[in-house]
Amino acid sequence: MADIRLEGVAHSYDGGRTWALRPTTWTWRSGRAYALLGPSGCGKTTLLNIISGLLTPTEGRVLFDGRDVTGVPTAGRDIAQVFQFPVLYEEMSVYDNLAFPLRNRRRPKQEIDRRVREVSRLLGLDPVLGRRSRRLDPGRQQIVCLGRGLVRHEVAAVLLDEPLTVVDPALKWTLRSKLKEIHRDTGHTLIYVTHDQTEALTFADEVVVVNEGAIVQAGEPAELFLSPAHEFVGHFIGSPGMNMLPAEIAGGVVRVAGADAGAALPDTAAQAALADGEKLPPGPVRIGVRPEFVELGAAPGVPARVSGVDRMGAYDLVHALVGEHPVVARTEAGTAYEPGAAVCLRFPPERAFLFRDQVRCGSL
Ligand code: ATP
């Protein structure tokens, strides 16, 4: 296991006209389980392939425990990588596929058998161990690939690129918890690529959020949820994502744009626009507050009108308009609010943040 450090790593597929990965400096700590989370096309696979050596970055260096491996091919890096679509030796049995990485490194027979059976038991592959891989359905094939990636203890890192894409959704939950169990046992450095926030949040010690070729924030799941540093993290994590309400700072007061007259936030909030004790310069900002923390009630607050209610069973989502800007609040099930009702919104200061140019710059 090794600390994997990227120093100023960037990649362009078209000679520098566009950048799939913008200059990135980041260290993956040995033994941690990471999720690399971001939308399709944001550069996750590019980043992974640079770590494994399938791709040489256009710029920057890759270091394994301080050793520069930038020019070292995959075979010299001791990385296990599992791809989005199953790649197996189809004529081999499941057992032989799982044993392959260990046999390749001439591990003792007993160790091979023990590891194959451990992984097979954890991933529920015992009933098909003797079966040829091509006779399995795609979901099972993908689980075999996952097992093959996890079977060796002594790798620098295990890279999993959307490893459960073709697995039945119900089985995914079980497999993720098995994966955690295997991780606890092996202490692998794991990097799990996904565009699915649930997968990322339920699996990882640390979630690294990528957008448009750059890491925008990394942290524990609760930190990303409660304290997003960038509007993108607010939107992308949470369901629904964070509300973003246009506002204006003038004379130290945060005034919600488009709201009825008098919709400056209450006095306490007027002291608001302070980031690290500094007064924020006047100008436009956006107030970000998660639906879970928007409070609905009578004045004081920001006047709004209810535009709809989604009854979700376990909770309600109350949609409101501040001027023309939508805000959604998550409330207990069975709320009495109906479309058309006038309501005031309150944002608890410790849960409402100010963003400028998409980056968090202060709080209410
Ligand atoms: P997905 O979740 O869809 O796999 P991703 O986040 O892994 O996406 P990448 O596959 O790393 O993203 O792609 C990043 C950008 O680089 C995208 O704009 C993609 O179109 C482009 N790209 C990826 N591979 C190549 C390639 N071989 N040649 C040219 N452009 C590429």
XYZ file of C-alpha atoms and ligand atoms in Angstrom:
395
model
C 0.000 0.000 0.000
C 1.277 3.438 -0.836
C 0.347 7.089 -0.603
C -0.434 8.128 -4.162
C 0.316 11.732 -4.932
C -0.594 13.713 -8.028
C 1.485 16.843 -8.482
C 0.161 19.347 -10.990
C -1.267 16.497 -13.061
C -3.293 17.565 -16.102
C -4.439 15.816 -19.248
C -5.547 16.850 -22.714
C -6.579 14.397 -25.440
C -6.344 16.988 -28.203
C -2.954 18.603 -27.889
C -3.975 21.185 -25.311
C -7.116 22.588 -26.949
C -9.361 21.173 -24.214
C -8.455 19.740 -20.826
C -10.130 16.551 -19.615
C -8.245 17.020 -16.348
C -7.068 20.459 -15.223
C -3.913 20.835 -13.107
C -4.540 18.755 -10.015
C -2.486 18.288 -6.869
C -3.882 15.716 -4.491
C -2.764 12.845 -2.245
C -4.649 9.578 -1.837
C -3.705 8.283 1.632
C -2.712 4.691 2.062
C -5.452 2.380 3.343
C -8.375 4.765 2.887
C -11.546 4.088 0.894
C -12.285 6.941 -1.491
C -15.181 7.599 -3.797
C -14.431 9.697 -6.864
C -17.774 11.299 -7.598
C -18.856 13.452 -10.514
C -21.122 13.617 -13.554
C -20.476 11.821 -16.806
C -17.525 13.268 -18.727
C -16.003 15.216 -15.808
C -12.665 13.388 -15.986
C -12.982 10.541 -13.443
C -11.750 7.769 -15.746
C -8.951 9.982 -17.032
C -7.794 10.513 -13.444
C -7.991 6.788 -12.688
C -6.088 5.805 -15.818
C -3.331 8.267 -14.939
C -2.981 6.596 -11.526
C -2.871 3.108 -13.030
C -0.466 4.109 -15.807
C -2.830 3.363 -18.702
C -2.458 7.056 -19.519
C 0.613 9.301 -19.237
C -0.473 12.773 -18.128
C 0.208 15.687 -20.435
C 1.597 17.580 -17.454
C 2.683 16.844 -13.888
C 4.023 13.928 -11.887
C 2.583 10.825 -10.225
C 4.337 9.658 -7.044
C 3.874 6.373 -5.176
C 5.282 6.847 -1.664
C 7.512 9.580 -3.013
C 8.777 7.500 -5.975
C 8.148 9.136 -9.344
C 6.197 6.616 -11.460
C 4.967 9.047 -14.134
C 6.699 7.153 -16.925
C 6.259 3.670 -15.416
C 3.774 1.453 -17.308
C 0.830 -0.236 -15.580
C 2.652 -3.531 -15.097
C 5.303 -1.816 -12.982
C 2.846 -0.094 -10.657
C 1.168 -3.008 -8.912
C -2.341 -1.672 -9.222
C -5.544 -3.712 -9.420
C -8.102 -2.082 -11.719
C -11.705 -3.099 -12.320
C -13.432 -1.611 -15.351
C -16.984 -0.516 -15.947
C -17.787 -3.499 -18.168
C -16.767 -7.062 -17.315
C -13.497 -8.263 -18.829
C -12.911 -11.928 -17.987
C -11.132 -14.977 -19.334
C -14.354 -16.414 -20.659
C -13.225 -19.995 -21.090
C -11.791 -20.167 -17.583
C -13.827 -21.128 -14.542
C -14.794 -18.463 -12.012
C -12.276 -20.033 -9.599
C -9.449 -19.718 -12.134
C -10.390 -16.140 -12.973
C -10.242 -15.218 -9.282
C -6.975 -17.096 -8.815
C -5.341 -15.544 -11.882
C -3.723 -12.452 -10.294
C -2.256 -14.599 -7.493
C -0.967 -17.347 -9.813
C 0.534 -14.675 -12.014
C 2.615 -13.604 -9.037
C 3.457 -17.211 -8.149
C 1.827 -17.150 -4.740
C 1.773 -20.468 -2.836
C -1.090 -22.769 -3.766
C -2.556 -22.783 -0.264
C -2.646 -19.003 -0.087
C -4.311 -18.844 -3.502
C -6.999 -21.277 -2.449
C -7.608 -19.477 0.845
C -7.911 -16.019 -0.752
C -10.114 -17.219 -3.608
C -12.490 -18.879 -1.173
C -12.583 -15.847 1.166
C -13.438 -13.455 -1.633
C -15.849 -15.896 -3.233
C -17.717 -16.400 0.049
C -17.993 -12.662 0.705
C -19.242 -11.878 -2.791
C -21.650 -14.838 -2.940
C -19.786 -16.608 -5.747
C -19.472 -20.032 -4.054
C -22.289 -21.653 -6.062
C -20.648 -20.732 -9.391
C -16.953 -21.230 -8.595
C -16.684 -24.196 -10.981
C -18.684 -22.599 -13.791
C -17.184 -21.142 -16.947
C -17.295 -17.346 -16.808
C -18.996 -16.946 -20.174
C -21.965 -18.899 -18.856
C -22.703 -16.305 -16.194
C -25.095 -13.398 -16.617
C -23.405 -9.951 -16.984
C -24.146 -8.973 -13.381
C -22.399 -12.056 -12.008
C -19.517 -11.532 -14.447
C -19.071 -8.056 -13.040
C -18.968 -9.436 -9.502
C -16.249 -11.884 -10.580
C -14.247 -8.931 -11.963
C -14.691 -7.162 -8.644
C -13.453 -10.279 -6.823
C -10.448 -10.546 -9.104
C -9.579 -6.917 -8.329
C -9.777 -7.532 -4.582
C -8.109 -10.919 -4.299
C -4.556 -9.665 -3.750
C -3.652 -8.061 -0.438
C -0.371 -6.428 -1.365
C -1.259 -3.971 -4.132
C -0.478 -0.246 -4.171
C -4.172 0.500 -4.731
C -7.412 -0.972 -6.029
C -9.136 1.209 -8.624
C -12.795 0.487 -9.285
C -14.369 2.298 -12.250
C -18.144 2.104 -11.796
C -17.746 -1.579 -10.888
C -21.431 -2.321 -10.272
C -23.027 -0.783 -13.387
C -24.657 -3.960 -14.672
C -25.425 -5.469 -11.271
C -29.056 -5.680 -10.169
C -29.870 -2.534 -8.071
C -31.090 -4.551 -5.079
C -27.835 -6.502 -4.995
C -25.731 -3.318 -5.168
C -26.506 -2.438 -1.539
C -25.342 -5.840 -0.340
C -22.225 -5.741 -2.478
C -21.225 -2.306 -1.246
C -21.372 -3.451 2.351
C -19.367 -6.578 1.406
C -16.849 -4.337 -0.272
C -16.525 -2.352 2.959
C -15.998 -5.609 4.850
C -13.261 -6.671 2.431
C -11.692 -3.224 2.715
C -11.618 -3.476 6.524
C -9.876 -6.817 6.189
C -7.308 -5.962 3.510
C -6.686 -2.276 4.271
C -6.414 -1.587 0.535
C -6.233 1.957 -0.742
C -9.499 1.933 -2.669
C -10.673 4.451 -5.222
C -14.232 3.841 -6.318
C -15.436 5.862 -9.297
C -19.116 6.620 -9.522
C -21.561 9.269 -10.714
C -24.111 8.073 -8.149
C -24.072 10.046 -4.892
C -25.733 7.247 -2.917
C -23.006 4.827 -3.940
C -20.344 7.345 -3.008
C -21.820 8.397 0.324
C -22.615 4.889 1.561
C -19.260 3.475 0.610
C -16.432 5.895 1.212
C -14.368 7.204 4.127
C -13.801 10.246 1.967
C -15.631 11.489 -1.121
C -13.687 13.426 -3.752
C -16.040 15.481 -5.914
C -14.941 16.263 -9.468
C -16.522 18.651 -11.938
C -15.305 19.826 -15.334
C -11.872 18.283 -14.911
C -11.138 19.598 -11.418
C -11.500 18.409 -7.827
C -13.958 20.891 -6.305
C -14.138 19.495 -2.759
C -13.177 16.410 -0.781
C -14.380 15.330 2.614
C -16.411 12.925 4.673
C -19.996 12.482 3.467
C -21.462 14.586 6.309
C -19.050 17.429 5.610
C -20.018 17.573 1.946
C -23.685 17.545 2.864
C -23.555 20.080 5.701
C -20.810 22.346 4.516
C -20.440 22.459 0.722
C -17.581 24.671 -0.404
C -18.830 25.023 -3.964
C -22.267 25.414 -5.530
C -21.685 22.285 -7.586
C -21.327 20.176 -4.413
C -24.515 21.721 -3.066
C -26.411 20.741 -6.225
C -24.862 17.375 -6.875
C -25.105 15.987 -3.340
C -28.499 15.796 -1.707
C -31.878 14.934 -3.106
C -33.155 17.409 -4.051
C -29.943 19.444 -4.064
C -29.268 22.713 -2.305
C -31.530 25.715 -2.968
C -29.669 28.649 -4.481
C -31.387 31.965 -4.087
C -30.029 35.085 -5.841
C -29.304 37.908 -3.412
C -27.446 41.169 -3.202
C -25.135 42.510 -0.531
C -25.465 46.234 -0.016
C -24.449 48.152 3.092
C -23.696 44.890 4.886
C -27.256 43.680 4.360
C -28.153 40.584 2.387
C -31.229 41.338 0.334
C -32.978 38.522 -1.496
C -33.319 39.428 -5.154
C -36.787 39.519 -6.658
C -38.561 39.211 -3.324
C -41.345 41.536 -2.280
C -40.348 44.848 -0.733
C -38.970 44.405 2.752
C -37.496 41.028 2.077
C -34.134 41.817 3.527
C -33.243 38.994 5.836
C -33.909 39.720 9.512
C -31.532 41.920 11.462
C -29.382 39.135 12.810
C -28.846 37.971 9.275
C -28.118 41.491 8.152
C -24.813 41.282 10.007
C -24.401 38.385 7.802
C -22.125 38.772 4.989
C -19.031 38.197 6.957
C -16.432 35.718 5.843
C -13.737 35.161 8.455
C -14.645 38.421 10.159
C -14.224 40.440 6.956
C -17.108 42.286 5.421
C -17.932 40.969 2.003
C -17.768 43.588 -0.716
C -21.136 44.648 -2.109
C -22.446 42.798 -5.124
C -24.421 39.733 -6.098
C -24.255 36.498 -4.090
C -26.372 33.394 -3.886
C -27.790 32.062 -0.641
C -27.439 28.297 -0.484
C -29.605 26.350 1.930
C -30.574 22.704 1.816
C -34.264 21.765 1.650
C -33.810 19.928 4.970
C -33.018 23.218 6.750
C -35.521 25.651 5.215
C -38.069 26.560 7.891
C -41.604 27.540 6.887
C -43.878 29.678 9.006
C -45.342 33.095 9.706
C -43.350 36.368 9.606
C -40.570 37.277 10.097
C -38.769 35.754 7.178
C -38.536 35.953 3.429
C -42.059 36.151 1.984
C -42.870 33.426 -0.510
C -45.821 31.658 -2.056
C -46.347 27.899 -2.037
C -46.396 26.587 -5.602
C -46.820 22.866 -4.987
C -46.405 20.014 -2.526
C -44.939 16.588 -3.289
C -46.194 13.994 -0.837
C -43.265 11.562 -0.700
C -44.680 9.252 1.951
C -41.947 9.565 4.560
C -41.787 13.359 4.130
C -43.224 16.216 2.050
C -41.425 18.540 -0.335
C -42.996 21.987 -0.236
C -42.155 24.074 -3.315
C -42.343 27.834 -2.968
C -41.507 30.876 -5.049
C -39.620 33.885 -3.731
C -40.500 36.348 -6.469
C -39.833 34.059 -9.391
C -37.103 31.991 -7.732
C -37.971 28.480 -6.609
C -37.097 27.187 -3.146
C -37.950 23.747 -1.850
C -38.364 22.767 1.793
C -38.404 19.242 3.125
C -40.946 18.948 5.916
C -42.648 16.227 7.911
C -45.217 14.209 6.026
C -48.750 15.553 6.046
C -47.952 19.264 6.026
C -50.976 21.550 5.818
C -49.472 23.856 3.172
C -51.406 24.052 -0.050
C -50.541 25.677 -3.389
C -51.175 29.417 -3.337
C -50.612 29.834 0.410
C -48.453 32.758 1.575
C -45.588 31.698 3.779
C -42.347 33.047 5.225
C -39.036 31.238 4.827
C -36.346 31.228 7.467
C -32.814 30.021 6.967
C -30.924 28.986 10.125
C -27.674 31.002 10.021
C -25.456 27.969 10.715
C -27.019 26.119 7.766
C -27.182 28.885 5.157
C -24.141 29.889 3.123
C -23.274 32.643 0.715
C -21.682 31.817 -2.622
C -20.011 34.182 -5.024
C -18.773 32.986 -8.411
C -19.920 29.522 -7.275
C -17.435 29.392 -4.397
C -18.572 29.684 -0.776
C -17.582 33.065 0.562
C -19.465 33.375 3.827
C -22.533 32.424 5.772
C -25.635 34.099 7.061
P -17.967 8.775 -17.615
O -18.596 8.772 -16.242
O -18.952 9.059 -18.696
O -17.093 7.593 -17.868
P -15.709 10.398 -16.832
O -16.019 11.331 -15.721
O -14.993 9.150 -16.497
O -17.017 10.085 -17.665
P -13.644 10.810 -18.821
O -13.965 9.514 -19.490
O -12.383 10.898 -18.042
O -14.851 11.260 -17.884
O -13.688 11.943 -19.922
C -13.331 13.307 -19.654
C -13.404 14.081 -20.965
O -12.403 13.612 -21.864
C -14.719 13.951 -21.692
O -15.018 15.175 -22.281
C -14.449 12.892 -22.745
O -15.250 13.093 -23.870
C -12.979 13.150 -23.070
N -12.272 11.894 -23.437
C -12.172 10.783 -22.708
N -11.441 9.841 -23.327
C -11.060 10.389 -24.520
C -10.280 9.939 -25.621
N -9.725 8.718 -25.624
N -10.106 10.779 -26.662
C -10.636 12.019 -26.660
N -11.390 12.512 -25.655
C -11.598 11.715 -24.588
